PDB file of C-alpha atoms in Angstrom:
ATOM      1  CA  UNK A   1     -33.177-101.649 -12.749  1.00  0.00           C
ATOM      2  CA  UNK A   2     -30.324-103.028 -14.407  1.00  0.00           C
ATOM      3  CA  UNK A   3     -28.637-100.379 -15.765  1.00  0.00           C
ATOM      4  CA  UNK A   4     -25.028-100.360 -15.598  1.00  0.00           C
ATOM      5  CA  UNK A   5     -21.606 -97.951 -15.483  1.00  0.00           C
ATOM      6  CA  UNK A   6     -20.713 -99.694 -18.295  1.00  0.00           C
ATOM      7  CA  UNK A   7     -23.915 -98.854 -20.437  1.00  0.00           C
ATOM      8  CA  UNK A   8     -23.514 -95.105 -19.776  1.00  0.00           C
ATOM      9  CA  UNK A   9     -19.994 -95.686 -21.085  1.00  0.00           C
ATOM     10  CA  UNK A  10     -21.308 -97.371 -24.243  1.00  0.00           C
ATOM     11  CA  UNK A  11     -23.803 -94.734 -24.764  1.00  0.00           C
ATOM     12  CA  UNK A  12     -21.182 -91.916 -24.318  1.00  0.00           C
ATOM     13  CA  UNK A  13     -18.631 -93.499 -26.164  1.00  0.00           C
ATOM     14  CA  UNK A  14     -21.867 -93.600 -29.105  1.00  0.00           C
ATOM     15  CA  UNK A  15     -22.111 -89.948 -29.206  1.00  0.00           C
ATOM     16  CA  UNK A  16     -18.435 -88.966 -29.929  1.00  0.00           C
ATOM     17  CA  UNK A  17     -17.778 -91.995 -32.675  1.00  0.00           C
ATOM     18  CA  UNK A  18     -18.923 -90.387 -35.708  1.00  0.00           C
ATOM     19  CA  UNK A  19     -17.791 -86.845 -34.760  1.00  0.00           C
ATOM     20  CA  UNK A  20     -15.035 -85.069 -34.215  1.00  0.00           C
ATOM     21  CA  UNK A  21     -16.289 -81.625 -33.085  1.00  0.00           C
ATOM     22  CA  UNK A  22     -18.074 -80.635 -29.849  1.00  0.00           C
ATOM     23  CA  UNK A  23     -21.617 -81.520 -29.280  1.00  0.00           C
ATOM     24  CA  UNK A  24     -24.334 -81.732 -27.078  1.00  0.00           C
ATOM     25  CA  UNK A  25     -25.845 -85.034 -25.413  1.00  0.00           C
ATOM     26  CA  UNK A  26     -29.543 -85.928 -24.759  1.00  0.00           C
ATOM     27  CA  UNK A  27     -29.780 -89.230 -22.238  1.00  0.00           C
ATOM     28  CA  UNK A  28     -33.088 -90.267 -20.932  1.00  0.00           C
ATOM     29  CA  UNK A  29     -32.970 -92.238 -17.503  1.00  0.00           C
ATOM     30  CA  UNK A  30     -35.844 -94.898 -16.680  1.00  0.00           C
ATOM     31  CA  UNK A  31     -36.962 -92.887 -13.410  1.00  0.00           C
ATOM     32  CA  UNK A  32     -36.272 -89.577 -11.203  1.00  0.00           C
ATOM     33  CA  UNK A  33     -32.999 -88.953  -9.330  1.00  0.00           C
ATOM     34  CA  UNK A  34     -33.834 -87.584  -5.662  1.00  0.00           C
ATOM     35  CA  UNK A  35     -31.546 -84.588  -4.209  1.00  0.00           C
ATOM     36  CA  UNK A  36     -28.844 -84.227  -6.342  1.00  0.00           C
ATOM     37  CA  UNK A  37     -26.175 -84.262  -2.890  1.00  0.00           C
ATOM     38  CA  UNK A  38     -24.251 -87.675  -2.647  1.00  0.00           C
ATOM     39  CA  UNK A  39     -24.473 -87.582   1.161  1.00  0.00           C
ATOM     40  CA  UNK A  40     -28.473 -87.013   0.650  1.00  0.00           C
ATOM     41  CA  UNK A  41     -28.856 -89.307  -2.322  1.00  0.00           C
ATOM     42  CA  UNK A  42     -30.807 -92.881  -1.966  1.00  0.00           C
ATOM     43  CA  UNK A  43     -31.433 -93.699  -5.848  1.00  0.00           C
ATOM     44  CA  UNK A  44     -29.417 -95.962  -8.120  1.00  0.00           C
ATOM     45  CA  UNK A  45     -30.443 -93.640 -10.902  1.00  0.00           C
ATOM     46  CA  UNK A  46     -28.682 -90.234  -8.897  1.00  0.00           C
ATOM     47  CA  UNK A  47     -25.228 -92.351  -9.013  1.00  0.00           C
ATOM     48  CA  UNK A  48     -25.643 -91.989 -12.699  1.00  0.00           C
ATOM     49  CA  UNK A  49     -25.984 -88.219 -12.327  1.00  0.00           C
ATOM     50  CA  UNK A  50     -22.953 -87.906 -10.168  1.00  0.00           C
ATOM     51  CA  UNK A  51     -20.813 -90.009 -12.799  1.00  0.00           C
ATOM     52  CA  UNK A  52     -20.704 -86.887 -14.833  1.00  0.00           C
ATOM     53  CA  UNK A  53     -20.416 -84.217 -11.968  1.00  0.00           C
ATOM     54  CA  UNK A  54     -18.412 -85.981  -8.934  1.00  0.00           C
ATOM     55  CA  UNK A  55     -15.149 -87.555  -8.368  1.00  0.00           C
ATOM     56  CA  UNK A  56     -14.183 -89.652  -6.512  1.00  0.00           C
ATOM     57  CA  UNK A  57     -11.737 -90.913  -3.706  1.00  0.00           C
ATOM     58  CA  UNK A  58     -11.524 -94.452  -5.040  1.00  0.00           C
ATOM     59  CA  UNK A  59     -13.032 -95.826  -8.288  1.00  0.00           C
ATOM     60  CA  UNK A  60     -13.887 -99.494  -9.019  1.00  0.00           C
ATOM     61  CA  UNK A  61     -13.055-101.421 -12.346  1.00  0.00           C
ATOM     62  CA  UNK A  62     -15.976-103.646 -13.477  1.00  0.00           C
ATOM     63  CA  UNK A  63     -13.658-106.781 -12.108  1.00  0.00           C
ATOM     64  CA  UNK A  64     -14.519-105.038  -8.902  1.00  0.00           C
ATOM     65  CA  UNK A  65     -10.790-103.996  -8.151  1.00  0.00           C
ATOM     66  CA  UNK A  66     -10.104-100.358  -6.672  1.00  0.00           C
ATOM     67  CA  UNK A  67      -8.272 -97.948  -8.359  1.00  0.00           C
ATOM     68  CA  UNK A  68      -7.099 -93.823  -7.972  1.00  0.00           C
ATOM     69  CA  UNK A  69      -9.238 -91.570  -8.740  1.00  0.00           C
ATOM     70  CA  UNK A  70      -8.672 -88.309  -6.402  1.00  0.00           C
ATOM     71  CA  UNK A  71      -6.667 -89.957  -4.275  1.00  0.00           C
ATOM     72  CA  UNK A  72      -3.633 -91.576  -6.218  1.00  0.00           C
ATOM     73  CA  UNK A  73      -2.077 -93.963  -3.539  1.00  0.00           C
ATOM     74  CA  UNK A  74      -2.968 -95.305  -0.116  1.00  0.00           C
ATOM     75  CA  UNK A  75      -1.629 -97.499   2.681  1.00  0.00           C
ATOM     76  CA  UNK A  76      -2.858 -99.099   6.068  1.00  0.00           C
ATOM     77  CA  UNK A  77      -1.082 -98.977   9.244  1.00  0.00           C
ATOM     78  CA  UNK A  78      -0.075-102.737  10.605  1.00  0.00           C
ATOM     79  CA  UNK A  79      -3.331-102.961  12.996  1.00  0.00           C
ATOM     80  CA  UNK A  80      -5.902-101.421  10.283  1.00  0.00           C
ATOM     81  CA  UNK A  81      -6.971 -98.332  12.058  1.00  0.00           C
ATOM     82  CA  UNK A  82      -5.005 -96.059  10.179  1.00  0.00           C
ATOM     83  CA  UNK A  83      -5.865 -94.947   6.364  1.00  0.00           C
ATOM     84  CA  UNK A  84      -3.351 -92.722   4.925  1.00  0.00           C
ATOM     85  CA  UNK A  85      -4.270 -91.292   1.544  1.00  0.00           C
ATOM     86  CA  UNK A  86      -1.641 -89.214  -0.948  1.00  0.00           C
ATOM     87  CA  UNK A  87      -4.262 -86.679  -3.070  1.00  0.00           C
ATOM     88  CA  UNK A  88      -4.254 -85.712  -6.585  1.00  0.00           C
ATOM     89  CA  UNK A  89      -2.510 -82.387  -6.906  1.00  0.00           C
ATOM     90  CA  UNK A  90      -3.995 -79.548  -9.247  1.00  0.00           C
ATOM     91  CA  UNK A  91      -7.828 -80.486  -8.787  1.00  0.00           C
ATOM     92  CA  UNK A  92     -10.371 -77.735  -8.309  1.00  0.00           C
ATOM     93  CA  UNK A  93     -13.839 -77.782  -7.437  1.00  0.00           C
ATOM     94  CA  UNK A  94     -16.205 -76.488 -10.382  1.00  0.00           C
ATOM     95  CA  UNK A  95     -16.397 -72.821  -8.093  1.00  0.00           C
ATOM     96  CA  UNK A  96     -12.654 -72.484  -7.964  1.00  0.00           C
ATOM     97  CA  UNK A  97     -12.041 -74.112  -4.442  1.00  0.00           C
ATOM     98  CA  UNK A  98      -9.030 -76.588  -4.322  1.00  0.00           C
ATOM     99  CA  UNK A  99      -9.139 -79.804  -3.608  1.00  0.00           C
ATOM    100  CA  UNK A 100      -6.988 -80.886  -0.753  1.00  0.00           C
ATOM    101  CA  UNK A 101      -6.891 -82.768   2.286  1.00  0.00           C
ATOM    102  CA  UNK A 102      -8.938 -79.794   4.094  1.00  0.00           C
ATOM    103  CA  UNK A 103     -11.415 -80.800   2.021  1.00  0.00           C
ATOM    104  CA  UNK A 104     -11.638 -84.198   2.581  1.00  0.00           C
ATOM    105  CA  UNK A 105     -11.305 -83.693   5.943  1.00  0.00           C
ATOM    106  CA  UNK A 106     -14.346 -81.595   5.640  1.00  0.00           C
ATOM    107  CA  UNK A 107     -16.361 -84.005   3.810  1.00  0.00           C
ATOM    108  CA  UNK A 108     -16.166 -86.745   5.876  1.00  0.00           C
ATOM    109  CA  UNK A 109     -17.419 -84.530   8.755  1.00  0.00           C
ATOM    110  CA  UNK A 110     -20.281 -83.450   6.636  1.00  0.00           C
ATOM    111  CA  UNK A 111     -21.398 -87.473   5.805  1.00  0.00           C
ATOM    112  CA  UNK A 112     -20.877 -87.743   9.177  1.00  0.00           C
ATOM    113  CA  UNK A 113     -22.548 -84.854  10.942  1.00  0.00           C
ATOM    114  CA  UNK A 114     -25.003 -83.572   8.601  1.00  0.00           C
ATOM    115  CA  UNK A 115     -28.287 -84.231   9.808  1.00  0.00           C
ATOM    116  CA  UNK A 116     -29.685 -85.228   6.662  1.00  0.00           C
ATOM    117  CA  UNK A 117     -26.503 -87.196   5.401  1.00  0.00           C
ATOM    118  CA  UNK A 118     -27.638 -91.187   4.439  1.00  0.00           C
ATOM    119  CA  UNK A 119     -23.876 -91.650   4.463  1.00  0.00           C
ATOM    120  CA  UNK A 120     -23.158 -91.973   8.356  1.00  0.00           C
ATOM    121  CA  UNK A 121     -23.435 -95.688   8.717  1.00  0.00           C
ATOM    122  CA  UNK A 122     -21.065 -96.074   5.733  1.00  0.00           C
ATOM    123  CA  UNK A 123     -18.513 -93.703   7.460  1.00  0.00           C
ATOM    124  CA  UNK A 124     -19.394 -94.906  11.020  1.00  0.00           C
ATOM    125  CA  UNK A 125     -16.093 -96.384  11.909  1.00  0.00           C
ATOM    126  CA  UNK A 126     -14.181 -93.151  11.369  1.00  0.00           C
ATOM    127  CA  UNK A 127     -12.933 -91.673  14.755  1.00  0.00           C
ATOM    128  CA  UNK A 128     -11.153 -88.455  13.169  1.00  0.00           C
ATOM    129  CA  UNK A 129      -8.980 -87.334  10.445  1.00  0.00           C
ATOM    130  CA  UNK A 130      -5.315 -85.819  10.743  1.00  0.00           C
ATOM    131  CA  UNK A 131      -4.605 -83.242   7.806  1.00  0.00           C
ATOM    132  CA  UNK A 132      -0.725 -84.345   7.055  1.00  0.00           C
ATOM    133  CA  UNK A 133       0.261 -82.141   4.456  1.00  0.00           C
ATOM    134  CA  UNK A 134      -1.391 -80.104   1.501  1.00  0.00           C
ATOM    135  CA  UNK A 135      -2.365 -83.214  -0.151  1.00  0.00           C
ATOM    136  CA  UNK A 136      -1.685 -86.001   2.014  1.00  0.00           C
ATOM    137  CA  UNK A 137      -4.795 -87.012   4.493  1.00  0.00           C
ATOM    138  CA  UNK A 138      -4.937 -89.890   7.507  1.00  0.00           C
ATOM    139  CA  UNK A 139      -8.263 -91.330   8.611  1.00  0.00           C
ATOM    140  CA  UNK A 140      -8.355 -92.683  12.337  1.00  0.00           C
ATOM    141  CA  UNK A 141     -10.636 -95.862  12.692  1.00  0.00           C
ATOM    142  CA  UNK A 142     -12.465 -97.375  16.080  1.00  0.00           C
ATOM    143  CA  UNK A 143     -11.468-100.639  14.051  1.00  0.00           C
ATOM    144  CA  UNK A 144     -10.250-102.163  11.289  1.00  0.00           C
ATOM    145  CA  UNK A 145     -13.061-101.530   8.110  1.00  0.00           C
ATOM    146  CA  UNK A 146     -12.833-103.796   5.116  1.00  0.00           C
ATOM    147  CA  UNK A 147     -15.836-101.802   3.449  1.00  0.00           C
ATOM    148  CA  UNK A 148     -13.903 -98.182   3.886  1.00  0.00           C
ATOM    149  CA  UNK A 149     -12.262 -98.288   0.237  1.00  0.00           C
ATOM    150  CA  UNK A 150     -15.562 -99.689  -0.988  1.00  0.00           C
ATOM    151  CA  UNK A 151     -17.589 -97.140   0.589  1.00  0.00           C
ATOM    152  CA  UNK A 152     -14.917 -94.473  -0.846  1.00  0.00           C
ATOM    153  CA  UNK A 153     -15.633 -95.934  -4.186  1.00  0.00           C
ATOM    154  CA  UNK A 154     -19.298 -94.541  -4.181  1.00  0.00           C
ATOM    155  CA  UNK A 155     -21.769 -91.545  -2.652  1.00  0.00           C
ATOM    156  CA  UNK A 156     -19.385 -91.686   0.854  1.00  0.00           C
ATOM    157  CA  UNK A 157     -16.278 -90.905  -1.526  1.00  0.00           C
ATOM    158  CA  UNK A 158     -17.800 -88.392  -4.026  1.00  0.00           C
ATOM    159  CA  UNK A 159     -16.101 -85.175  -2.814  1.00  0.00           C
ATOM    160  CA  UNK A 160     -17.888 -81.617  -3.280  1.00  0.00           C
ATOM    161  CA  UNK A 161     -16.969 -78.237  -2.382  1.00  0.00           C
ATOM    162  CA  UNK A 162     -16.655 -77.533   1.210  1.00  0.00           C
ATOM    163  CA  UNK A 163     -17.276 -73.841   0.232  1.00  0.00           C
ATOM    164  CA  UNK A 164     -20.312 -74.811  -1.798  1.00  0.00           C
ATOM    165  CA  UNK A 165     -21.745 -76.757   1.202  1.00  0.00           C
ATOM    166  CA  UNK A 166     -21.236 -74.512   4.039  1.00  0.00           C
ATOM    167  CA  UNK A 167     -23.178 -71.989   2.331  1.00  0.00           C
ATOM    168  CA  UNK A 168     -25.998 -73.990   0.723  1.00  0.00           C
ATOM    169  CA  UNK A 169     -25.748 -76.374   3.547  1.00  0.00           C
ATOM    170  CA  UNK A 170     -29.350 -79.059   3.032  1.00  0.00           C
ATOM    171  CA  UNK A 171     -30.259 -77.253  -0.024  1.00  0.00           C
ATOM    172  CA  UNK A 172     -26.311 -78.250  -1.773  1.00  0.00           C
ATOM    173  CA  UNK A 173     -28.443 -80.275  -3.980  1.00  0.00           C
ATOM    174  CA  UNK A 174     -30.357 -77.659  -5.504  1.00  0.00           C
ATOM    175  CA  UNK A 175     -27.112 -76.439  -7.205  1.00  0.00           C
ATOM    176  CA  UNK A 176     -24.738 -79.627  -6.451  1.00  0.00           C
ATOM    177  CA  UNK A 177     -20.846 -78.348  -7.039  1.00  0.00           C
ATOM    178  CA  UNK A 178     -18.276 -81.218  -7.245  1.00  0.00           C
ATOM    179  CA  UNK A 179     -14.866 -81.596  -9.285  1.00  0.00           C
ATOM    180  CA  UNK A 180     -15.953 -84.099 -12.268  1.00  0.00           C
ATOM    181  CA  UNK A 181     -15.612 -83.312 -15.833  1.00  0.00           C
ATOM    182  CA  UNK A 182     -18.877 -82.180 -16.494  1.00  0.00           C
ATOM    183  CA  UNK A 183     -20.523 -78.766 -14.066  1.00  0.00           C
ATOM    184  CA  UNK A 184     -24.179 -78.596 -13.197  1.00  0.00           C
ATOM    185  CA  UNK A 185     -26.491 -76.137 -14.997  1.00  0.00           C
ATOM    186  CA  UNK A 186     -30.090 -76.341 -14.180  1.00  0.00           C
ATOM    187  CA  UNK A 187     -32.754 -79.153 -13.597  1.00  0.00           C
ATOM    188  CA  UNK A 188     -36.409 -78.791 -14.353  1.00  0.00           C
ATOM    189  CA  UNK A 189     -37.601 -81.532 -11.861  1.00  0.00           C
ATOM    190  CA  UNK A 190     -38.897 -84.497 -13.724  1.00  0.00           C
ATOM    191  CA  UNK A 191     -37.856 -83.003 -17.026  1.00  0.00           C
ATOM    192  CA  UNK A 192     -33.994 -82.279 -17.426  1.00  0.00           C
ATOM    193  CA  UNK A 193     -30.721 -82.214 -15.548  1.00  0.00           C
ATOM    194  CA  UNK A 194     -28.141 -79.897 -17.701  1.00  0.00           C
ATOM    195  CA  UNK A 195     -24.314 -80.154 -17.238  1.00  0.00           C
ATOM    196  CA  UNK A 196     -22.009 -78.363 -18.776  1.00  0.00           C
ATOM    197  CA  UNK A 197     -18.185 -80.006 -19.943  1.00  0.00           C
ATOM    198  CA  UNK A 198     -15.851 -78.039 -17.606  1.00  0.00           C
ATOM    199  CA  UNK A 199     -12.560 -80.216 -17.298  1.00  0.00           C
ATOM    200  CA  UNK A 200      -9.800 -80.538 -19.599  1.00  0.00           C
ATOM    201  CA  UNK A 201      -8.633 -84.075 -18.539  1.00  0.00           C
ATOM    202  CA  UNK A 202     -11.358 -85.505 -19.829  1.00  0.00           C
ATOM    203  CA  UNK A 203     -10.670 -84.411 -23.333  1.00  0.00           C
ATOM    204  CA  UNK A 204      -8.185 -87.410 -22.329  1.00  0.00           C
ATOM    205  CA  UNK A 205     -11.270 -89.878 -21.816  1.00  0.00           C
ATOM    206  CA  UNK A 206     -13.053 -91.097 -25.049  1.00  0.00           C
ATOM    207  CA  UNK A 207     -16.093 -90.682 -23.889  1.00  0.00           C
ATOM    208  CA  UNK A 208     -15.955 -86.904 -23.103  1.00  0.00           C
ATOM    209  CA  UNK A 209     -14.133 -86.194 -26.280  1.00  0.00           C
ATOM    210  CA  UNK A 210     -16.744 -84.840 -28.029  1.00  0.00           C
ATOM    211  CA  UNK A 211     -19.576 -83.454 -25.523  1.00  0.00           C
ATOM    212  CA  UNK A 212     -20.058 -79.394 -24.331  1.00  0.00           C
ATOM    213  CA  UNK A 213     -23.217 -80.289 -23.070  1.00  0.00           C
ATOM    214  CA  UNK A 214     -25.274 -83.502 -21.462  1.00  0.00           C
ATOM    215  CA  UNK A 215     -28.610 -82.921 -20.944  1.00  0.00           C
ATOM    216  CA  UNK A 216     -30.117 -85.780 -18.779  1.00  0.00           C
ATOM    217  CA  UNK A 217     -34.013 -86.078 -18.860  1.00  0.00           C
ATOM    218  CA  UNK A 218     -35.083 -87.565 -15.378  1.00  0.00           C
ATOM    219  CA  UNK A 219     -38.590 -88.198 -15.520  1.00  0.00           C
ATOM    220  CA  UNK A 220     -40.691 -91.507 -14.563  1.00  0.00           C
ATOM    221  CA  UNK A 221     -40.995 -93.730 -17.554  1.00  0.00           C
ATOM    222  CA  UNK A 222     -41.907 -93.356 -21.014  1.00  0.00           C
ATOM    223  CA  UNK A 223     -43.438 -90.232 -21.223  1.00  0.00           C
ATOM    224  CA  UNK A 224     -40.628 -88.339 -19.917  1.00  0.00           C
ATOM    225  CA  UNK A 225     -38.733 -90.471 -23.001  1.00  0.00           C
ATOM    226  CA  UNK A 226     -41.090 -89.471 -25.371  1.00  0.00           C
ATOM    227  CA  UNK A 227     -40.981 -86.011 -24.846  1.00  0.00           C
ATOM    228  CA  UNK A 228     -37.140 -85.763 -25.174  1.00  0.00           C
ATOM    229  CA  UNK A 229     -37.421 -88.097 -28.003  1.00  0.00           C
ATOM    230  CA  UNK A 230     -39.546 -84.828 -29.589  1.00  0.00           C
ATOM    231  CA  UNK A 231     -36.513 -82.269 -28.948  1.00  0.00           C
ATOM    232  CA  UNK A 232     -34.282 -84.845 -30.935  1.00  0.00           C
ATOM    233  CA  UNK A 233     -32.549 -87.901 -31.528  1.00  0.00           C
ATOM    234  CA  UNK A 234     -31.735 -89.818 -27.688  1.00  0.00           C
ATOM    235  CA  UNK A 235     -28.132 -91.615 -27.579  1.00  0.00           C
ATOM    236  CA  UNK A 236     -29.271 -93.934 -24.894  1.00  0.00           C
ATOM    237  CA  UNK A 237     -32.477 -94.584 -22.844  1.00  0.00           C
ATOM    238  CA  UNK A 238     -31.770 -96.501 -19.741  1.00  0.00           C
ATOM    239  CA  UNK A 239     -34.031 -99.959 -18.819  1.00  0.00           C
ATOM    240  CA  UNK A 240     -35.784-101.087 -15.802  1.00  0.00           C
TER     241      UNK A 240
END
């Protein structure tokens, strides 16, 4: 598949060019997203899913450099076994839970403990975390890990409600609860995903400026495409 970021960008930044006002968004992927939980997930097409639901520790530009997301600032120790990270302040999970360094703290014991979590090898060479402060986190390491950052800039950084997944605990995905700018709804498995715009700062980002809803039809080829080409015009239909 060679779908990238930067096409669901295009695609997004499509739907808000002509308009003004809010709208909704119909986007047809080229296959089926598996359980919508980042430490469950194994598809490409999933990540595309949690672009619109989950941030982040870390993003990556497409020149492949790291940048904030939830955590604005970070710094090694001399030997490398020491990542301290300083959190963004005044982030909420879409059910009202705070984001803090509790709750990073608890999701990298979830990636790592969870017995379904596909995330342990990426988050293997963490020993332990210290909670320093409301928003300030350190991660202990066995060793120095060049991929951390990079692992923190995909599924093993993509933090979701620690309240939300105690309760839910393997079935999180069935009603997946993260801090992005857009909240889950419903899926109707292979038809639609629904999410909902929830976050004011990305009325800051172009390409939320003009969506309420995204509806997301994950089915397996053109069929799928066809049938959400019937319910209206599609803004983007991703390739294989």
């Amino acid at each position: 598949m060679t779908f990238r970021k930067t096409t669901l960008l295009a695609a997004l930044l499509s739907a808000t060019a002509f308009s003004a006002q809010a709208a909704d968004f119909r986007f047809a992927l080229e296959s089926d997203p598996d359980v919508l939980d980042p430490d469950q997930s194994r598809t490409f097409v999933g990540r595309i899913v949690y672009a619109a639901l989950c941030d982040k520790l870390v993003d990556i530009t497409p020149e492949l450099e790291l940048v904030p997301q939830l955590a604005t600032e970070w710094s090694w120790n001399e030997d490398g076994t020491q990542l301290t990270m300083k959190l963004r302040e005044g982030v909420t999970f879409h059910d009202g839970t705070p984001f803090d360094a509790e709750a990073v703290a608890a999701n990298i014991e979830r990636s790592q403990t969870m017995e379904e979590s596909r995330r342990k090898s990426e988050v293997a060479s963490i020993t332990g975390t210290e909670v320093l402060g409301a928003q300030e986190i350190r991660i202990d390491l066995a060793q120095p890990d060049a991929t951390l950052l990079a692992q923190f800039a995909d599924r093993a950084g993509m933090m979701v409600s620690p309240t939300a997944a105690a309760e839910a605990g393997a079935d999180f995905g069935l009603n997946p609860v993260c801090s992005g700018p857009f909240k889950f709804e419903e899926r109707v498995a292979p038809d639609k995903i629904v999410v909902s715009f929830k976050d004011p700062r990305a009325r800051r980002a172009l390409w939320a400026l003009a969506l309420d809803y995204m509806e997301i039809g994950d089915g397996l080829g053109d069929d799928i495409q066809e049938r959400l080409l019937s319910l209206g015009p599609l803004k983007e239909a991703s390739d294989g």
